[in-house]
PDB file of C-alpha atoms in Angstrom:
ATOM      1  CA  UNK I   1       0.000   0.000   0.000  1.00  0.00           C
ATOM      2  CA  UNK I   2       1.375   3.253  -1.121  1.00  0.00           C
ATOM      3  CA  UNK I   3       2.098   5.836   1.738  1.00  0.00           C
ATOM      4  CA  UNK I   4       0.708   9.280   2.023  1.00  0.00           C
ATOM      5  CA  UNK I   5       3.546  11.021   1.560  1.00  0.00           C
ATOM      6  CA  UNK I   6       6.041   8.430  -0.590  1.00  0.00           C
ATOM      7  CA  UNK I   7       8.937  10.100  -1.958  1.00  0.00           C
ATOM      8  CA  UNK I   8       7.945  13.992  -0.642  1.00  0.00           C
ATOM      9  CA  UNK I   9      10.365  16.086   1.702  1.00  0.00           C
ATOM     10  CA  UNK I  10       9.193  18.485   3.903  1.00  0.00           C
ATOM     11  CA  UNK I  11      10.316  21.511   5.902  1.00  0.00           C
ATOM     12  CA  UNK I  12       9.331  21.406   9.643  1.00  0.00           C
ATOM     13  CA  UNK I  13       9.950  24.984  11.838  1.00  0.00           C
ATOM     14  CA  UNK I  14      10.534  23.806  15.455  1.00  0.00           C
ATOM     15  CA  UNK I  15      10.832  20.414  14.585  1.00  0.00           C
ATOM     16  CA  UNK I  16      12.137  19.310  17.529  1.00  0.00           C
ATOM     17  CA  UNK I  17       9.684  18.707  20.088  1.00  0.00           C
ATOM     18  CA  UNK I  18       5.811  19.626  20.259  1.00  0.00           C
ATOM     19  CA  UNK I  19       3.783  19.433  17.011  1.00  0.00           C
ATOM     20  CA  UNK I  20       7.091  19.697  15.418  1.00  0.00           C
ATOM     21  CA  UNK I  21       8.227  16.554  16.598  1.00  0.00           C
ATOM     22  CA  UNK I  22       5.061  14.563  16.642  1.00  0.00           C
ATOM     23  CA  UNK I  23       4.577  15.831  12.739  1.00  0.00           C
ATOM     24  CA  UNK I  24       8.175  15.001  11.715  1.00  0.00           C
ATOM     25  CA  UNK I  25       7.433  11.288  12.974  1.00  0.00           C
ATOM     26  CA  UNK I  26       4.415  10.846  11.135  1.00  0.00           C
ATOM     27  CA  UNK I  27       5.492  11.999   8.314  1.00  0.00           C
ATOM     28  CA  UNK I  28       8.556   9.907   8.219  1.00  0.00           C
ATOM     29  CA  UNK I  29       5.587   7.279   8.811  1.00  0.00           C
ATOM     30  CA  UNK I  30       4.063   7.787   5.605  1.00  0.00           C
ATOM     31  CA  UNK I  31       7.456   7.805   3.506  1.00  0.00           C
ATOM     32  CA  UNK I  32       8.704  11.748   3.756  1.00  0.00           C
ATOM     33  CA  UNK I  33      11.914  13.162   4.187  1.00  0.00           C
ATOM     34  CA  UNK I  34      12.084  15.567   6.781  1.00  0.00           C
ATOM     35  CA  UNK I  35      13.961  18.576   7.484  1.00  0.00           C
ATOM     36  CA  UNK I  36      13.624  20.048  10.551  1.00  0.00           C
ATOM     37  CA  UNK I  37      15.063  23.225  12.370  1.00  0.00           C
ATOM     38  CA  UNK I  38      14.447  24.157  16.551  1.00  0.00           C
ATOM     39  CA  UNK I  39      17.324  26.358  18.306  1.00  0.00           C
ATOM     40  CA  UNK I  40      19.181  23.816  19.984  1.00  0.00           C
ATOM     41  CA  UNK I  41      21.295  21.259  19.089  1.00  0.00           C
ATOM     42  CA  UNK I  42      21.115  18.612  21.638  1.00  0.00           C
ATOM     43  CA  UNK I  43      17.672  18.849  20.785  1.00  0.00           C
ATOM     44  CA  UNK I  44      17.900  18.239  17.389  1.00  0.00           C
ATOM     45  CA  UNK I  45      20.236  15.353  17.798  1.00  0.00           C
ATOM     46  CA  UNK I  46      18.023  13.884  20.109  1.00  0.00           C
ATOM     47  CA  UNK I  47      14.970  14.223  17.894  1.00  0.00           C
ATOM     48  CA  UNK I  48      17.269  13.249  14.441  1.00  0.00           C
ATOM     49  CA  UNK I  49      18.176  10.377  16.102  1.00  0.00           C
ATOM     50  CA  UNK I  50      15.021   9.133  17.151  1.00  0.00           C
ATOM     51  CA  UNK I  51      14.013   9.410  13.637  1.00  0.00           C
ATOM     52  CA  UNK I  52      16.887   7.901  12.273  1.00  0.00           C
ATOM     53  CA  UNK I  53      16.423   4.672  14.524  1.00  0.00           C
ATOM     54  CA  UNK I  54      13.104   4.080  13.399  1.00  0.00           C
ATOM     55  CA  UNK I  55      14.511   3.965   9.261  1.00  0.00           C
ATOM     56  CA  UNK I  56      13.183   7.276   8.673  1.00  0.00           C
ATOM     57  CA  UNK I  57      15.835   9.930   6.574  1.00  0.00           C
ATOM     58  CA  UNK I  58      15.885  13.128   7.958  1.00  0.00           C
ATOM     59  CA  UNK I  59      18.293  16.135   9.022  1.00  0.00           C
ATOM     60  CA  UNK I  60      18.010  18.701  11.614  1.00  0.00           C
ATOM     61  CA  UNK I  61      19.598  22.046  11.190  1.00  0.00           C
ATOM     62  CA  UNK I  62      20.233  24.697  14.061  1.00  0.00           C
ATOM     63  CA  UNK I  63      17.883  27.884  12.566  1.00  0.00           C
ATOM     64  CA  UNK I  64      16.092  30.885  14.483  1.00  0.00           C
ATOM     65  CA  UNK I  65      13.076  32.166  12.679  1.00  0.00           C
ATOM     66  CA  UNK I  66      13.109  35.635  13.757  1.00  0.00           C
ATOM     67  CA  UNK I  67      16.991  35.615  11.228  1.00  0.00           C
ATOM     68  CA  UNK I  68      15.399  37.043   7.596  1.00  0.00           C
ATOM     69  CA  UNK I  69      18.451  34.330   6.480  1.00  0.00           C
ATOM     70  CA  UNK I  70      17.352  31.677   7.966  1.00  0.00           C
ATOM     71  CA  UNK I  71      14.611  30.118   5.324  1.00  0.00           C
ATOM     72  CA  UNK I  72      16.700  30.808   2.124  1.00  0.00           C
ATOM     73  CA  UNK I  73      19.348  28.421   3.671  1.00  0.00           C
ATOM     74  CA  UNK I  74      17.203  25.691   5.093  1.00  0.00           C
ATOM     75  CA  UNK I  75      15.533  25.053   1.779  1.00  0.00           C
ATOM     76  CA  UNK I  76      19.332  25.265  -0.006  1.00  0.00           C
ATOM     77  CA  UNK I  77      20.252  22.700   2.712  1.00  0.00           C
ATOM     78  CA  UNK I  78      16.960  20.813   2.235  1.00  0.00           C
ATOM     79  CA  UNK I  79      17.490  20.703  -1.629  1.00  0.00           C
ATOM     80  CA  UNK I  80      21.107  19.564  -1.622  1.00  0.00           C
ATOM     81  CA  UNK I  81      20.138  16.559   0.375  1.00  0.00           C
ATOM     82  CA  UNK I  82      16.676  15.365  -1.196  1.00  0.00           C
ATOM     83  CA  UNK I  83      16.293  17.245  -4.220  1.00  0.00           C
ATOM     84  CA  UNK I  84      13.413  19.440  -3.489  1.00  0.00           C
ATOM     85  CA  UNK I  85      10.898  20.443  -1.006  1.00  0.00           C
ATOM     86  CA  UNK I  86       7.275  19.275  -1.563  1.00  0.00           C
ATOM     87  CA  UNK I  87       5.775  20.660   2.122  1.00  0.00           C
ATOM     88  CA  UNK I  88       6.488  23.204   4.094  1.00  0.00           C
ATOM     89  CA  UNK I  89       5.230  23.411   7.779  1.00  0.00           C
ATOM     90  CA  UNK I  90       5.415  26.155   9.644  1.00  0.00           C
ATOM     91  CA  UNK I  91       5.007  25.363  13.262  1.00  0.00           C
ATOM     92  CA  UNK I  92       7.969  27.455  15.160  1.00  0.00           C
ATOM     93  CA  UNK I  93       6.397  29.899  17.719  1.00  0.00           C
ATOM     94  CA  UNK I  94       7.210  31.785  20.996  1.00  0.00           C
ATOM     95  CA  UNK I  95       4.440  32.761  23.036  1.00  0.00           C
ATOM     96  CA  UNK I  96       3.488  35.183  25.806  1.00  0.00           C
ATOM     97  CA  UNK I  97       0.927  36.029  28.355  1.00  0.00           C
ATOM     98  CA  UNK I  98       0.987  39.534  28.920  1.00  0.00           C
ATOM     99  CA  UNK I  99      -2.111  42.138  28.583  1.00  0.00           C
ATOM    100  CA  UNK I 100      -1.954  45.265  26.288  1.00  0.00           C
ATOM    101  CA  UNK I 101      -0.651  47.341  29.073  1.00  0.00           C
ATOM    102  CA  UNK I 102       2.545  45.193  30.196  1.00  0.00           C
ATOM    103  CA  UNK I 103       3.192  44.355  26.585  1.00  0.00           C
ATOM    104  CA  UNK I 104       6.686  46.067  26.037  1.00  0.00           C
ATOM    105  CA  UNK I 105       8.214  46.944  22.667  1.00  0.00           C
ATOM    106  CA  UNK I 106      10.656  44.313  22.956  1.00  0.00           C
ATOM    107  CA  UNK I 107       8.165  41.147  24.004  1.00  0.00           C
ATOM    108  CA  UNK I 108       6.330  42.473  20.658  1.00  0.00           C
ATOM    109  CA  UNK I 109       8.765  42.839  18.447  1.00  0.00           C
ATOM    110  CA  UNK I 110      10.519  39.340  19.298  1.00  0.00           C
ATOM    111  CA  UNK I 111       6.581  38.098  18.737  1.00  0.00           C
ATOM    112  CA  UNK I 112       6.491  39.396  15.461  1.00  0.00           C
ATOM    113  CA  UNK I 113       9.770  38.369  14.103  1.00  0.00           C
ATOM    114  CA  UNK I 114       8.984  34.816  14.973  1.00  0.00           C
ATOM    115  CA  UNK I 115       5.180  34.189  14.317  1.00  0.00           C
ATOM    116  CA  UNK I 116       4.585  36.299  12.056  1.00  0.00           C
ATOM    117  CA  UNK I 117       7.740  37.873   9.712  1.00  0.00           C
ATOM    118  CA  UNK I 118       9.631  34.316  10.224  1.00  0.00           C
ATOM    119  CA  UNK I 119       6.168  32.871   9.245  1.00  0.00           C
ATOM    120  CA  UNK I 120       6.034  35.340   5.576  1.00  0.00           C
ATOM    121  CA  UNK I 121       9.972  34.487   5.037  1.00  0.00           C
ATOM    122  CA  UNK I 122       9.358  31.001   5.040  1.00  0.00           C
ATOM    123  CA  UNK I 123       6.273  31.210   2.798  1.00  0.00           C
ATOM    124  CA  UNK I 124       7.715  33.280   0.343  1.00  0.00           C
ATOM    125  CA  UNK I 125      11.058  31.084   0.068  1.00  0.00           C
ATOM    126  CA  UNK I 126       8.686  28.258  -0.569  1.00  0.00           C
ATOM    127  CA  UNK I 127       6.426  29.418  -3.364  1.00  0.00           C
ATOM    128  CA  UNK I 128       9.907  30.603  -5.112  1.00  0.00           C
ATOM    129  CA  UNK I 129      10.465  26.846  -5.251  1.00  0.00           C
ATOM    130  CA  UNK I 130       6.793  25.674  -5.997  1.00  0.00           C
ATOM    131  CA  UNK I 131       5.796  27.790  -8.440  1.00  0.00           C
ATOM    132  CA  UNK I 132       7.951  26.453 -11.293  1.00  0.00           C
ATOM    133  CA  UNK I 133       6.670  22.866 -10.895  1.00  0.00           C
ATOM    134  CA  UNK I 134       2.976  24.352 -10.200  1.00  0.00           C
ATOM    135  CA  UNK I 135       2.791  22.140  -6.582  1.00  0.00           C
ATOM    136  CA  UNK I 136       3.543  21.913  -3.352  1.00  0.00           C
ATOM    137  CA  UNK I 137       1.988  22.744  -0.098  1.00  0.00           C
ATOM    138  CA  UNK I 138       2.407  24.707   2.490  1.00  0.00           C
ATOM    139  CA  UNK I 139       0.954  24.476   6.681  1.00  0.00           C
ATOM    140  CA  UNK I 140       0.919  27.054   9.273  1.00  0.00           C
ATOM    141  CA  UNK I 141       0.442  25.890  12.793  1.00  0.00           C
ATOM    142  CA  UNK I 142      -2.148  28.082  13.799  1.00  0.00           C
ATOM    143  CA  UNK I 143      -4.008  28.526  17.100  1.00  0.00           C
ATOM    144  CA  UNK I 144      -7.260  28.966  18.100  1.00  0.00           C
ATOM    145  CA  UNK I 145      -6.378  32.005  19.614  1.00  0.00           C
ATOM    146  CA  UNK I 146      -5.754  33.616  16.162  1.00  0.00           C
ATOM    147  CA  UNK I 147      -9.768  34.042  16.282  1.00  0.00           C
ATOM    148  CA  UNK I 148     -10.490  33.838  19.691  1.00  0.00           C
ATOM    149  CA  UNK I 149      -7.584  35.623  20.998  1.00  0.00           C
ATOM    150  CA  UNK I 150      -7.791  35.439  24.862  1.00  0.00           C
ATOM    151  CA  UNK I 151      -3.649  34.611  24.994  1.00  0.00           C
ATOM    152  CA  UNK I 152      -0.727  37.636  25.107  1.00  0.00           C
ATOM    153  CA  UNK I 153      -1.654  40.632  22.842  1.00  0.00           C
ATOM    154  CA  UNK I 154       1.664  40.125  20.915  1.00  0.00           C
ATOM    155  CA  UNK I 155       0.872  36.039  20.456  1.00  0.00           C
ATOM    156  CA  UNK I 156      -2.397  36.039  19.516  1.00  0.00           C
ATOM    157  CA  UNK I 157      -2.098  39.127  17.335  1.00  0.00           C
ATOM    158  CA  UNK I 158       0.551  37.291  15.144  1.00  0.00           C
ATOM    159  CA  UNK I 159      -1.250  34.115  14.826  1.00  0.00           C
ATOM    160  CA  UNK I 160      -4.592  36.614  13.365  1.00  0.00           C
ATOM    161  CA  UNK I 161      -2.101  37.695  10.946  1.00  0.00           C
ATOM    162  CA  UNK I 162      -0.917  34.176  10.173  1.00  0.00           C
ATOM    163  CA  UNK I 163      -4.652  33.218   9.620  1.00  0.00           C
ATOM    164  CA  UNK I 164      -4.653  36.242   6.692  1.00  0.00           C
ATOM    165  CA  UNK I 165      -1.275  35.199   5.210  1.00  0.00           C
ATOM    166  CA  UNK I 166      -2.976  31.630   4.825  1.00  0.00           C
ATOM    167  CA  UNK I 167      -5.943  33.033   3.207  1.00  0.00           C
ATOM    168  CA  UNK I 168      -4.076  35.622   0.967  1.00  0.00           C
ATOM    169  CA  UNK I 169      -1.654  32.986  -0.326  1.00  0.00           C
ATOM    170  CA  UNK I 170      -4.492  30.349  -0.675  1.00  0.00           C
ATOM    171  CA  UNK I 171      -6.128  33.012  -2.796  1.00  0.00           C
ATOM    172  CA  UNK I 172      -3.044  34.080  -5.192  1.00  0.00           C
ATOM    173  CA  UNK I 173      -2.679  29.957  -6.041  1.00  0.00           C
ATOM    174  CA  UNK I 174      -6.162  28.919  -6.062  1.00  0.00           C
ATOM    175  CA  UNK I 175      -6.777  26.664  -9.117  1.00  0.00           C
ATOM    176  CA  UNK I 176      -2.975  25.895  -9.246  1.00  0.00           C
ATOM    177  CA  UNK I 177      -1.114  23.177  -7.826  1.00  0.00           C
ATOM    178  CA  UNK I 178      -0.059  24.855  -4.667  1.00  0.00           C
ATOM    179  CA  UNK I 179      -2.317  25.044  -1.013  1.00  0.00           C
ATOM    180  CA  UNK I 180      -1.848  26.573   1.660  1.00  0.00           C
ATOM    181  CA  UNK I 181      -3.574  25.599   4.907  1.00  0.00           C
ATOM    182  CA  UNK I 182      -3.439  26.634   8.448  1.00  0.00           C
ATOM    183  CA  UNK I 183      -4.138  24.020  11.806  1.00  0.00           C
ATOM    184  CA  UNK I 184      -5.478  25.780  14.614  1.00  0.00           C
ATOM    185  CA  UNK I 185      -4.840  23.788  17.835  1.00  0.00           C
ATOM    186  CA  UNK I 186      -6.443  24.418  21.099  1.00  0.00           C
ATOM    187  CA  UNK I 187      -4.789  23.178  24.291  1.00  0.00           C
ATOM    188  CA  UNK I 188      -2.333  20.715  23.555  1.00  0.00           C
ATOM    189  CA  UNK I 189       0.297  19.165  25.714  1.00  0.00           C
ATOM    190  CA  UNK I 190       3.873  20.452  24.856  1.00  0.00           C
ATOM    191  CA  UNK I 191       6.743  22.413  26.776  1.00  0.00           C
ATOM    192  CA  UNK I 192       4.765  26.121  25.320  1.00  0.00           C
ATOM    193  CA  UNK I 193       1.417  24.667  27.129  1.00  0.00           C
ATOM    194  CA  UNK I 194       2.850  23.003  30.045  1.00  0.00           C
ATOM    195  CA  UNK I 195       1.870  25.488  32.490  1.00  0.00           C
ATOM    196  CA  UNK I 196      -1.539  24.841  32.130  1.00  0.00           C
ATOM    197  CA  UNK I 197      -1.373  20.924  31.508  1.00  0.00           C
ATOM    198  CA  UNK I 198       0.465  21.018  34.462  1.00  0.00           C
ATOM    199  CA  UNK I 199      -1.269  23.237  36.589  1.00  0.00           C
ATOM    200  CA  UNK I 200       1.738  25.110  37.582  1.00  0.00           C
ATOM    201  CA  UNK I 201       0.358  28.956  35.765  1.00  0.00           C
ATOM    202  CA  UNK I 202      -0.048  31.597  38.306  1.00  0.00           C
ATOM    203  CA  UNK I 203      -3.226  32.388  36.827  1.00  0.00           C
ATOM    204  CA  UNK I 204      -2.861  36.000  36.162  1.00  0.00           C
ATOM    205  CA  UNK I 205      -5.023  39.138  34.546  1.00  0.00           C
ATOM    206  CA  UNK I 206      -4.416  36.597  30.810  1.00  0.00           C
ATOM    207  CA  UNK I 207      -4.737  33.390  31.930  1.00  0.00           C
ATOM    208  CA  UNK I 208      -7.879  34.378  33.943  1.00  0.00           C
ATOM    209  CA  UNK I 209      -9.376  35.371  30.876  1.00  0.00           C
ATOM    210  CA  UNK I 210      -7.972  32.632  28.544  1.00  0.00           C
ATOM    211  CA  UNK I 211      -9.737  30.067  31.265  1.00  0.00           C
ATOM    212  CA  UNK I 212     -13.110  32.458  31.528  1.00  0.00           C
ATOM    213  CA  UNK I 213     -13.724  31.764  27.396  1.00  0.00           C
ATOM    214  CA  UNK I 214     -12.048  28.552  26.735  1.00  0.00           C
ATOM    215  CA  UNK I 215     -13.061  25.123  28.789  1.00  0.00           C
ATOM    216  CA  UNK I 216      -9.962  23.837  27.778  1.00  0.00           C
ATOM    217  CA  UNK I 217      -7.918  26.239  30.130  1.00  0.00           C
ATOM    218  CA  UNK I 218     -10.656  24.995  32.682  1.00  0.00           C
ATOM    219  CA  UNK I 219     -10.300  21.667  32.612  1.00  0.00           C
ATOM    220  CA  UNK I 220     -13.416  21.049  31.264  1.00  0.00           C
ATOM    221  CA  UNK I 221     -12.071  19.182  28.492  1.00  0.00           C
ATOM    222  CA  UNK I 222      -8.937  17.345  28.540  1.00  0.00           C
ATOM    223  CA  UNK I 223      -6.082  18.749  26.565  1.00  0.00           C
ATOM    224  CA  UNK I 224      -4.644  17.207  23.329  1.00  0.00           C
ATOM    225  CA  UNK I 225      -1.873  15.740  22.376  1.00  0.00           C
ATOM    226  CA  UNK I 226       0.766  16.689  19.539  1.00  0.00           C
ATOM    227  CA  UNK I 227      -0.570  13.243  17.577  1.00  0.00           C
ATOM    228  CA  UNK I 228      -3.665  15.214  17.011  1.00  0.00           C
ATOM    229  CA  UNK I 229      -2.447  18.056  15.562  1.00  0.00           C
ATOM    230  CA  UNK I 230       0.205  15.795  13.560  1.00  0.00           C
ATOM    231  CA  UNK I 231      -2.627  13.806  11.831  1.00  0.00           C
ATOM    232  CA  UNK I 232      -4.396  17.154  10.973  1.00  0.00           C
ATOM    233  CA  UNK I 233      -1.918  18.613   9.329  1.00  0.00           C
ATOM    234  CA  UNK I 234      -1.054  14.996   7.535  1.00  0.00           C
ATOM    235  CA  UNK I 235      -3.535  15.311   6.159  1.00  0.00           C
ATOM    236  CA  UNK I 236      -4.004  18.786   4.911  1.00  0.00           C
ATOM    237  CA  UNK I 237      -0.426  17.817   3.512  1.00  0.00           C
ATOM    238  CA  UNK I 238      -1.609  14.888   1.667  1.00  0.00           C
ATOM    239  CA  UNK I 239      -3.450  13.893  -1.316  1.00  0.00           C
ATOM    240  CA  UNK I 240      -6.419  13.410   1.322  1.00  0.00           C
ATOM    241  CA  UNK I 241      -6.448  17.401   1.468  1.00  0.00           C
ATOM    242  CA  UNK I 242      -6.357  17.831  -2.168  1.00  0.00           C
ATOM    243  CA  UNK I 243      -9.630  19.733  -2.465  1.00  0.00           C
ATOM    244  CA  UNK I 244      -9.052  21.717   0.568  1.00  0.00           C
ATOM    245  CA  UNK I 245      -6.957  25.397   0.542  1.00  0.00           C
ATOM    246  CA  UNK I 246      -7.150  28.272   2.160  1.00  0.00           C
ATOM    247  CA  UNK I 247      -8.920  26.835   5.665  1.00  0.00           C
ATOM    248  CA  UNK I 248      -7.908  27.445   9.118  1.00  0.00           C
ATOM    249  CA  UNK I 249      -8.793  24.015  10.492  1.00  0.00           C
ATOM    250  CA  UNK I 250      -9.281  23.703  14.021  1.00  0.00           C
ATOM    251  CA  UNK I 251      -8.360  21.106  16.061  1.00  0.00           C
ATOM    252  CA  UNK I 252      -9.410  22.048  19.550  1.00  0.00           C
ATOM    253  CA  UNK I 253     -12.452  19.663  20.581  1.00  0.00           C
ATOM    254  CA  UNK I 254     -15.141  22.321  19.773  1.00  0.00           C
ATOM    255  CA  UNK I 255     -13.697  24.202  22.555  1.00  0.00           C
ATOM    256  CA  UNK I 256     -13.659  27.742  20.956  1.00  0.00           C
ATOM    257  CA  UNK I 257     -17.364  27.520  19.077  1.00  0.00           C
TER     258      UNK I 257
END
């Protein structure tokens, strides 16, 4: 039986751990090469090797988002080793809990650069590559907060604007070869989240708030885990997505209706 994604390679942001991680793994599942980029190396290794073990191919590379450089040379990099990219996923992200008023220049800019500008860069380096062969496919890792935005000012501002760079690039390519999707998780389990999964957040002016309009920050409904934002961006990736572009797909148990 063929696999879903047999003889593609794909770009994963923040590959590493998370989403990232849980994404890279099933991807390598269904026959991809992955590429994936965090900020540390032991964590790379850790997560290449992992990979590696279980007969996947794969590299990691060492690449902050917020560096306008930084896509340009992981597609170079991804292209020297597997001879093109077919999916790009962009799941790297900082976040941030503070209110309008105790949101400083610096927390926003640093926001930006990553969510949002990293998020562009990445996009635009991959349609420069897609375009010529009229396919390919591209995933931003959302959040629910992009429409529901009860997080930080400066996080859930950037993943609105993520939500419009979906939709605006989804637009351009319609009827061509090339999608562009966006996942939307709601509370999932990872090292960003584990303050709430946890139950370690001093729950604050944000988090009061984030908890007042979202049951999952209550405990009403059991957080996710990475697997099931993995399989929804599998398959927004895959031929089973085919007929779908320009959505912002969320995966958050109904929580933010």
């Amino acid at each position: 039986m063929k696999k879903l994604l047999e003889n593609k390679t794909a770009v994963i942001t923040g590959g590493s751990r998370g989403i990232g991680f849980a994404t890279a793994k099933l991807f390598v599942e269904e026959g991809a090469n992955v590429v994936i980029t965090a900020l540390d190396q032991k964590e790379i290794d850790e997560a290449i090797a992992e990979i590696v073990t279980s007969g996947g191919k794969a590299i990691g590379l060492v690449a902050d988002s917020a560096d306008p450089k930084t896509p340009k040379a992981v597609f170079s990099k991804a292209i020297e080793t597997f001879g093109q990219v077919d999916i790009l996923v962009n799941n790297a992200a900082t976040n941030d809990l503070f209110s309008v008023e105790d949101t400083t220049d610096e927390l926003f800019e640093k926001t930006t650069q990553v969510n949002y500008a990293g998020v562009f860069r990445y996009c635009r380096e991959a349609i420069q590559h897609f375009i010529p062969r009229d396919s390919g496919v591209i995933i931003n890792v959302s959040s629910t907060n992009g429409e529901l935005p009860v997080s930080g000012l400066s996080y859930a501002s950037t993943k609105g604007a993520m939500n419009t760079i979906t939709k605006n690039i989804a637009i351009r390519f319609s009827g061509t070869g090339i999608r562009c999707n966006a996942v939307a998780p709601g509370l999932t389990i990872s090292d960003m989240t584990k303050p709430w999964t946890e139950g370690t957040i001093e729950m604050g002016t944000v988090a009061t708030k984030m908890a007042t309009y979202d049951p999952l920050y209550t405990n009403q409904l059991a957080p996710m885990e990475a697997i099931d934002q993995a399989n929804a961006i599998l398959f927004l990736s895959s031929d089973m997505g085919k007929g779908v572009n320009g959505v912002i797909l969320k995966v958050d148990l109904g929580s933010s209706m």
